[in-house]
mmCIF file of C-alpha atoms in Angstrom:
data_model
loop_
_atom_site.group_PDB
_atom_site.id
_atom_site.type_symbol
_atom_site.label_atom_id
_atom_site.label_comp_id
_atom_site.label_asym_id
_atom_site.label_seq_id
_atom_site.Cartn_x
_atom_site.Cartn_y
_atom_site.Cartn_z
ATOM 1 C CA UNK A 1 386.406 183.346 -42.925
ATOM 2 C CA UNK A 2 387.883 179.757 -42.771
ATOM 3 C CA UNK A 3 389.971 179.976 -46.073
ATOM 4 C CA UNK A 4 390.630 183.582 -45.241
ATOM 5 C CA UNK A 5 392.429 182.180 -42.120
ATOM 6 C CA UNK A 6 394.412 179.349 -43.738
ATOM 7 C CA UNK A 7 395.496 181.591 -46.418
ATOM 8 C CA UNK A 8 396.799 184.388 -44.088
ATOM 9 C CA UNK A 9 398.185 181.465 -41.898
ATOM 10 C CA UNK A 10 400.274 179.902 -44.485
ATOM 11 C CA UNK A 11 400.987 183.396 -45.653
ATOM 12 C CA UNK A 12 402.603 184.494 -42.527
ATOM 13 C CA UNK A 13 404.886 181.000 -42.665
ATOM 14 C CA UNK A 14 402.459 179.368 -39.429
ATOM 15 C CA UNK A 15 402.209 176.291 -38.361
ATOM 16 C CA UNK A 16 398.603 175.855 -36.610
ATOM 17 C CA UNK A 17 400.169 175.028 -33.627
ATOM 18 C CA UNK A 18 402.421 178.717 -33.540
ATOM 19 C CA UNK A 19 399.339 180.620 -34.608
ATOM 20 C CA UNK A 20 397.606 178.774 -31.416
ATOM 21 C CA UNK A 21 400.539 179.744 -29.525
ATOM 22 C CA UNK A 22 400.806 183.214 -30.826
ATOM 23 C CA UNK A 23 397.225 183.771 -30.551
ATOM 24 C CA UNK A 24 396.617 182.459 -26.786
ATOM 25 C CA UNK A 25 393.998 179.797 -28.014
ATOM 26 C CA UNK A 26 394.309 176.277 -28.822
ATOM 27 C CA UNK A 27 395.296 174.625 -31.818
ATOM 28 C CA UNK A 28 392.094 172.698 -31.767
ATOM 29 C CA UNK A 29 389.760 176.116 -31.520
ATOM 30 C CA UNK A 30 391.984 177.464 -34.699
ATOM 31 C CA UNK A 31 391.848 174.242 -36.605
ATOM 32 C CA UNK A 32 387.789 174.343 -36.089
ATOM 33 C CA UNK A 33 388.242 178.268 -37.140
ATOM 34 C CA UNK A 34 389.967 176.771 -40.397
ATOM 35 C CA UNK A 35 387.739 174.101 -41.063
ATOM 36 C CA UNK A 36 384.496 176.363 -40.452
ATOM 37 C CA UNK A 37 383.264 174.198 -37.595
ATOM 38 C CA UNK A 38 383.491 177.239 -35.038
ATOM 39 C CA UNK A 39 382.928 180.892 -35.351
ATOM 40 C CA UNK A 40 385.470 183.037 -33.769
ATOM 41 C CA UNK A 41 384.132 185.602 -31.249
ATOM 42 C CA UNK A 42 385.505 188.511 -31.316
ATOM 43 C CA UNK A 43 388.550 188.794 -28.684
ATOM 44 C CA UNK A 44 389.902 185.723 -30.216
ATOM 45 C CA UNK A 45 389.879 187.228 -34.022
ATOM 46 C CA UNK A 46 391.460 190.086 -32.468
ATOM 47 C CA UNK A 47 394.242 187.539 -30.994
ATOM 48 C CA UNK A 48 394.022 185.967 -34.205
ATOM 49 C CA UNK A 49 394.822 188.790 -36.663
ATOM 50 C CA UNK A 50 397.741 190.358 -34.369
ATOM 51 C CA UNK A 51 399.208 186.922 -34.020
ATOM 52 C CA UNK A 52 399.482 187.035 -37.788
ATOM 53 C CA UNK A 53 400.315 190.904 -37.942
ATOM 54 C CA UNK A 54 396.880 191.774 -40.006
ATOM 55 C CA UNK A 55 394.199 193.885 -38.990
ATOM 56 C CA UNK A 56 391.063 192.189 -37.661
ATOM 57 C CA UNK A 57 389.405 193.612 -40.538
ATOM 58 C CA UNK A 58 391.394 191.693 -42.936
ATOM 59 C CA UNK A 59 390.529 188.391 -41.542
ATOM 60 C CA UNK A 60 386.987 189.449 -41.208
ATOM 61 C CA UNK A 61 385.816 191.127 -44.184
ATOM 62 C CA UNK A 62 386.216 191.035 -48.002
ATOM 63 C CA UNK A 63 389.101 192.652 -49.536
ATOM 64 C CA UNK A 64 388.689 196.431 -49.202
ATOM 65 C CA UNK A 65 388.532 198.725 -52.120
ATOM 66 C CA UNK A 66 390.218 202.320 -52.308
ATOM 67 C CA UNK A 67 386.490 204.291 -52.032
ATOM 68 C CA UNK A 68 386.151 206.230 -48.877
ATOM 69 C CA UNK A 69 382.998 205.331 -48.456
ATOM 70 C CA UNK A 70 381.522 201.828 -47.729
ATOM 71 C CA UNK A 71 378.413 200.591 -48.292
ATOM 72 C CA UNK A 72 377.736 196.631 -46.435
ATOM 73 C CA UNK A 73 374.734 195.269 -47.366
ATOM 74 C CA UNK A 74 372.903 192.926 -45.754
ATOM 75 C CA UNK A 75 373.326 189.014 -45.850
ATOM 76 C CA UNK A 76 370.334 187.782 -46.935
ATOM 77 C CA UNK A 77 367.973 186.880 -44.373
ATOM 78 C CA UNK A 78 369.604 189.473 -41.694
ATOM 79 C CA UNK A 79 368.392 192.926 -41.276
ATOM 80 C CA UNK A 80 364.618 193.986 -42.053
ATOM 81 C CA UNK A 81 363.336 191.655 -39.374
ATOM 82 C CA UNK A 82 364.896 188.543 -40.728
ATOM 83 C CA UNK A 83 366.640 185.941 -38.544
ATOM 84 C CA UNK A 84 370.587 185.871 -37.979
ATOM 85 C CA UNK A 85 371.148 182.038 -37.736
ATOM 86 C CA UNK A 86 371.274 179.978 -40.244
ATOM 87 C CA UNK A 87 369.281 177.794 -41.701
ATOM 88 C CA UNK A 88 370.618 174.848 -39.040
ATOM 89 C CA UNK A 89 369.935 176.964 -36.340
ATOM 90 C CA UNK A 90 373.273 178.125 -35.210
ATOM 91 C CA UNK A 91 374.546 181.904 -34.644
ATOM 92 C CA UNK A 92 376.108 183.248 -37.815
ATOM 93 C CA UNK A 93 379.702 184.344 -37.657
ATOM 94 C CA UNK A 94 380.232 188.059 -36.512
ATOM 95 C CA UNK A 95 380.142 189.961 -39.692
ATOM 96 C CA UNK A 96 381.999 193.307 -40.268
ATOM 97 C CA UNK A 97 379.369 195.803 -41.590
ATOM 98 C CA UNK A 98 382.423 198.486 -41.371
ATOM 99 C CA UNK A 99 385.951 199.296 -40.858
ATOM 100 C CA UNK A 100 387.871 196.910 -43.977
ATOM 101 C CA UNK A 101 389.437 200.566 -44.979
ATOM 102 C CA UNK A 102 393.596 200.527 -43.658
ATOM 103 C CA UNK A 103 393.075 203.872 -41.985
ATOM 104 C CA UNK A 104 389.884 203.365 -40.023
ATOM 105 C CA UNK A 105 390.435 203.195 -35.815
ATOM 106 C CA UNK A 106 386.667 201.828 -35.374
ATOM 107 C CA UNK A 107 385.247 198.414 -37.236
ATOM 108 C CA UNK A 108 381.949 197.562 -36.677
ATOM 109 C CA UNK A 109 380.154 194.061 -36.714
ATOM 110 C CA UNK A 110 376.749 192.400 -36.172
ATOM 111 C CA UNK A 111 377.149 189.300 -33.976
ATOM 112 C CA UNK A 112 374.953 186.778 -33.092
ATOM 113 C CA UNK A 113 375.672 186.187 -29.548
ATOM 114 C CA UNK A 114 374.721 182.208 -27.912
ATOM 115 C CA UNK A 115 372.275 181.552 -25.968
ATOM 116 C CA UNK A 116 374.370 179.185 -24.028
ATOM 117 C CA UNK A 117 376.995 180.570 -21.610
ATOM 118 C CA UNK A 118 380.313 178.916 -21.895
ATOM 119 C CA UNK A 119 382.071 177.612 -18.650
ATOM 120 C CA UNK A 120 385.560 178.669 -18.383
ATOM 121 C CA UNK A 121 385.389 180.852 -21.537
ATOM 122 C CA UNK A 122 387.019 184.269 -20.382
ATOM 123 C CA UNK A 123 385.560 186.923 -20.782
ATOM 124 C CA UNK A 124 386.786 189.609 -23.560
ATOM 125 C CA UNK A 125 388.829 192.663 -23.290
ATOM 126 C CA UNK A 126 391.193 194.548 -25.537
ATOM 127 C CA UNK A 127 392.589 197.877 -25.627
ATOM 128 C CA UNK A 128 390.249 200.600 -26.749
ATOM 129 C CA UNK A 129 386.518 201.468 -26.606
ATOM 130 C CA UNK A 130 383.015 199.569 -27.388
ATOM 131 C CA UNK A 131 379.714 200.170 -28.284
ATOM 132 C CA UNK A 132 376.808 197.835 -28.701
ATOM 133 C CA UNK A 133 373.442 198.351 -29.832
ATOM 134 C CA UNK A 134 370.873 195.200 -29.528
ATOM 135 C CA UNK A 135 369.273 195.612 -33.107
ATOM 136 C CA UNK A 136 366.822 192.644 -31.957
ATOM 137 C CA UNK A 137 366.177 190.475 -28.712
ATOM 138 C CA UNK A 138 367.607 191.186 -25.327
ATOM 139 C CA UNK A 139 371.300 190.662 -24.203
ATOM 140 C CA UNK A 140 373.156 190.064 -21.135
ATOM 141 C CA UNK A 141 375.953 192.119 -21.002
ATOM 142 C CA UNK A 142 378.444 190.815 -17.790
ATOM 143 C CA UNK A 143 381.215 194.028 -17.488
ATOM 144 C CA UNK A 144 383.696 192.684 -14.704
ATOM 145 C CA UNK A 145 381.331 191.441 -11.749
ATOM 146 C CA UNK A 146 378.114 193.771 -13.212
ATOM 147 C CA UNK A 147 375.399 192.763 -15.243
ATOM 148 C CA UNK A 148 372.977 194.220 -17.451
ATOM 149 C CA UNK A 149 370.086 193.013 -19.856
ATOM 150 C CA UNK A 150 369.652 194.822 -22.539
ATOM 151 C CA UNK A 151 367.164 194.795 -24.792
ATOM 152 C CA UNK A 152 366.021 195.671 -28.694
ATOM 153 C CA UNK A 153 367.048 199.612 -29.256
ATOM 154 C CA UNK A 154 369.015 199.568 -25.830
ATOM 155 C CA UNK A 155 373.174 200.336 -25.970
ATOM 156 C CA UNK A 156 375.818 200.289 -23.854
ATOM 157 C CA UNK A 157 379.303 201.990 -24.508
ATOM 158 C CA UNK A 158 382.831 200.990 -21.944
ATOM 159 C CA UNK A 159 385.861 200.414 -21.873
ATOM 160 C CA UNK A 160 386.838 197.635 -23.979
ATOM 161 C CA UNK A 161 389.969 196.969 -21.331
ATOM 162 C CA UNK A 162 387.072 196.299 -18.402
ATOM 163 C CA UNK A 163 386.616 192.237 -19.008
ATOM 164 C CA UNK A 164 383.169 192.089 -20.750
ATOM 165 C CA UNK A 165 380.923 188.760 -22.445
ATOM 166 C CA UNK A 166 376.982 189.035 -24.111
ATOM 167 C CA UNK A 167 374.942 186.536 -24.036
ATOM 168 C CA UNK A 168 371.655 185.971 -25.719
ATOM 169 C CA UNK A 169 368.622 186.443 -23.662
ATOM 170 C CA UNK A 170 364.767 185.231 -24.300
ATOM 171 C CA UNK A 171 363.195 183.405 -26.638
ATOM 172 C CA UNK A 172 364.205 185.833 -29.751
ATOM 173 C CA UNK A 173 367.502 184.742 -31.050
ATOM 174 C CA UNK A 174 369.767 188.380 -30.380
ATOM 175 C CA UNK A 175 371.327 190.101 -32.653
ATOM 176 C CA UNK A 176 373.496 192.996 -31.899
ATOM 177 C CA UNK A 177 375.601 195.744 -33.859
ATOM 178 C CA UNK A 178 378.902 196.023 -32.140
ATOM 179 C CA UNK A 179 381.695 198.860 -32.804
ATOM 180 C CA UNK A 180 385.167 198.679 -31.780
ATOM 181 C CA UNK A 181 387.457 201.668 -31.481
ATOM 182 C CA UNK A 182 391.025 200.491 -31.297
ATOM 183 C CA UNK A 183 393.842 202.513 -29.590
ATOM 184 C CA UNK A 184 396.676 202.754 -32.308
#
């Protein structure tokens, strides 16, 4: 996603420090986005894409094709029981698994969420609907001032405008599929 980024970025005529600005984040988080240092979560690639008038689809997944139907396979080592960090130990980059078509409302990604809360990171929320399904480990999912674990085969589907983080739970790195239905 890092080139992807840059290339939109200087497509779009941005400096780093307007896409920060547009985007709500600083220009130190979007020149570690750039670099591939950090992995956006998802509420800041949505910031990300409208702050350079894409969809979050186009700065998450590989150029789309014209077939109505798409197949994602698998990176290698995820799915099938296989681990979703890499081989250094750190969570993968959400991955769209669905949604790069223009006309699609919902996209869908596998994330690997941290096990390490972040202080002062807000939580997410966005216009539209979500639903998560842990595909491995256990979750805590924090919805406003509620919180619920979560765990392999277990979903959850809200309001994506109710402020909402996961966090990985256990001693089994998480990994969960997550589907976003925007409001047009």
């Amino acid at each position: 996603m890092s080139v992807k980024l840059k290339l939109l970025r200087v497509q779009a005529g941005m400096t780093l420090e307007a896409l920060a600005q547009a985007a709500e984040l600083t220009r130190s988080y979007v020149s570690k986005l750039e670099r591939g240092v950090s992995s956006p979560s998802i509420s800041a690639g949505l910031k990300i894409a409208k702050a350079l008038g894409v969809t979050v689809e186009e700065l998450f997944a590989d150029s789309p094709d014209d077939d109505p139907v798409v197949i994602s396979r698998a990176v290698k080592g995820e799915g099938r029981g296989g681990d979703v960090r890499g081989p250094d130990g750190m969570a993968r980059p959400p991955r769209v698994v669905s949604g790069a078509q223009p006309n699609h409302r919902m996209v869908a990604f596998v994330v690997s969420p941290s096990d390490e809360p972040v202080r002062n990171h807000p939580m997410s929320h966005h216009k539209g609907e979500e639903l998560l399904y842990v595909l491995k480990g256990s979750i805590d999912l924090r919805l406003a001032r509620r919180t619920e674990t979560l765990h392999a085969g277990d979903s959850a589907h809200f309001n994506s405008s109710i402020p909402h983080k996961i966090t990985s739970v256990g001693k089994v790195p998480a990994s969960v599929l997550l589907v976003i239905a925007q409001d047009e």
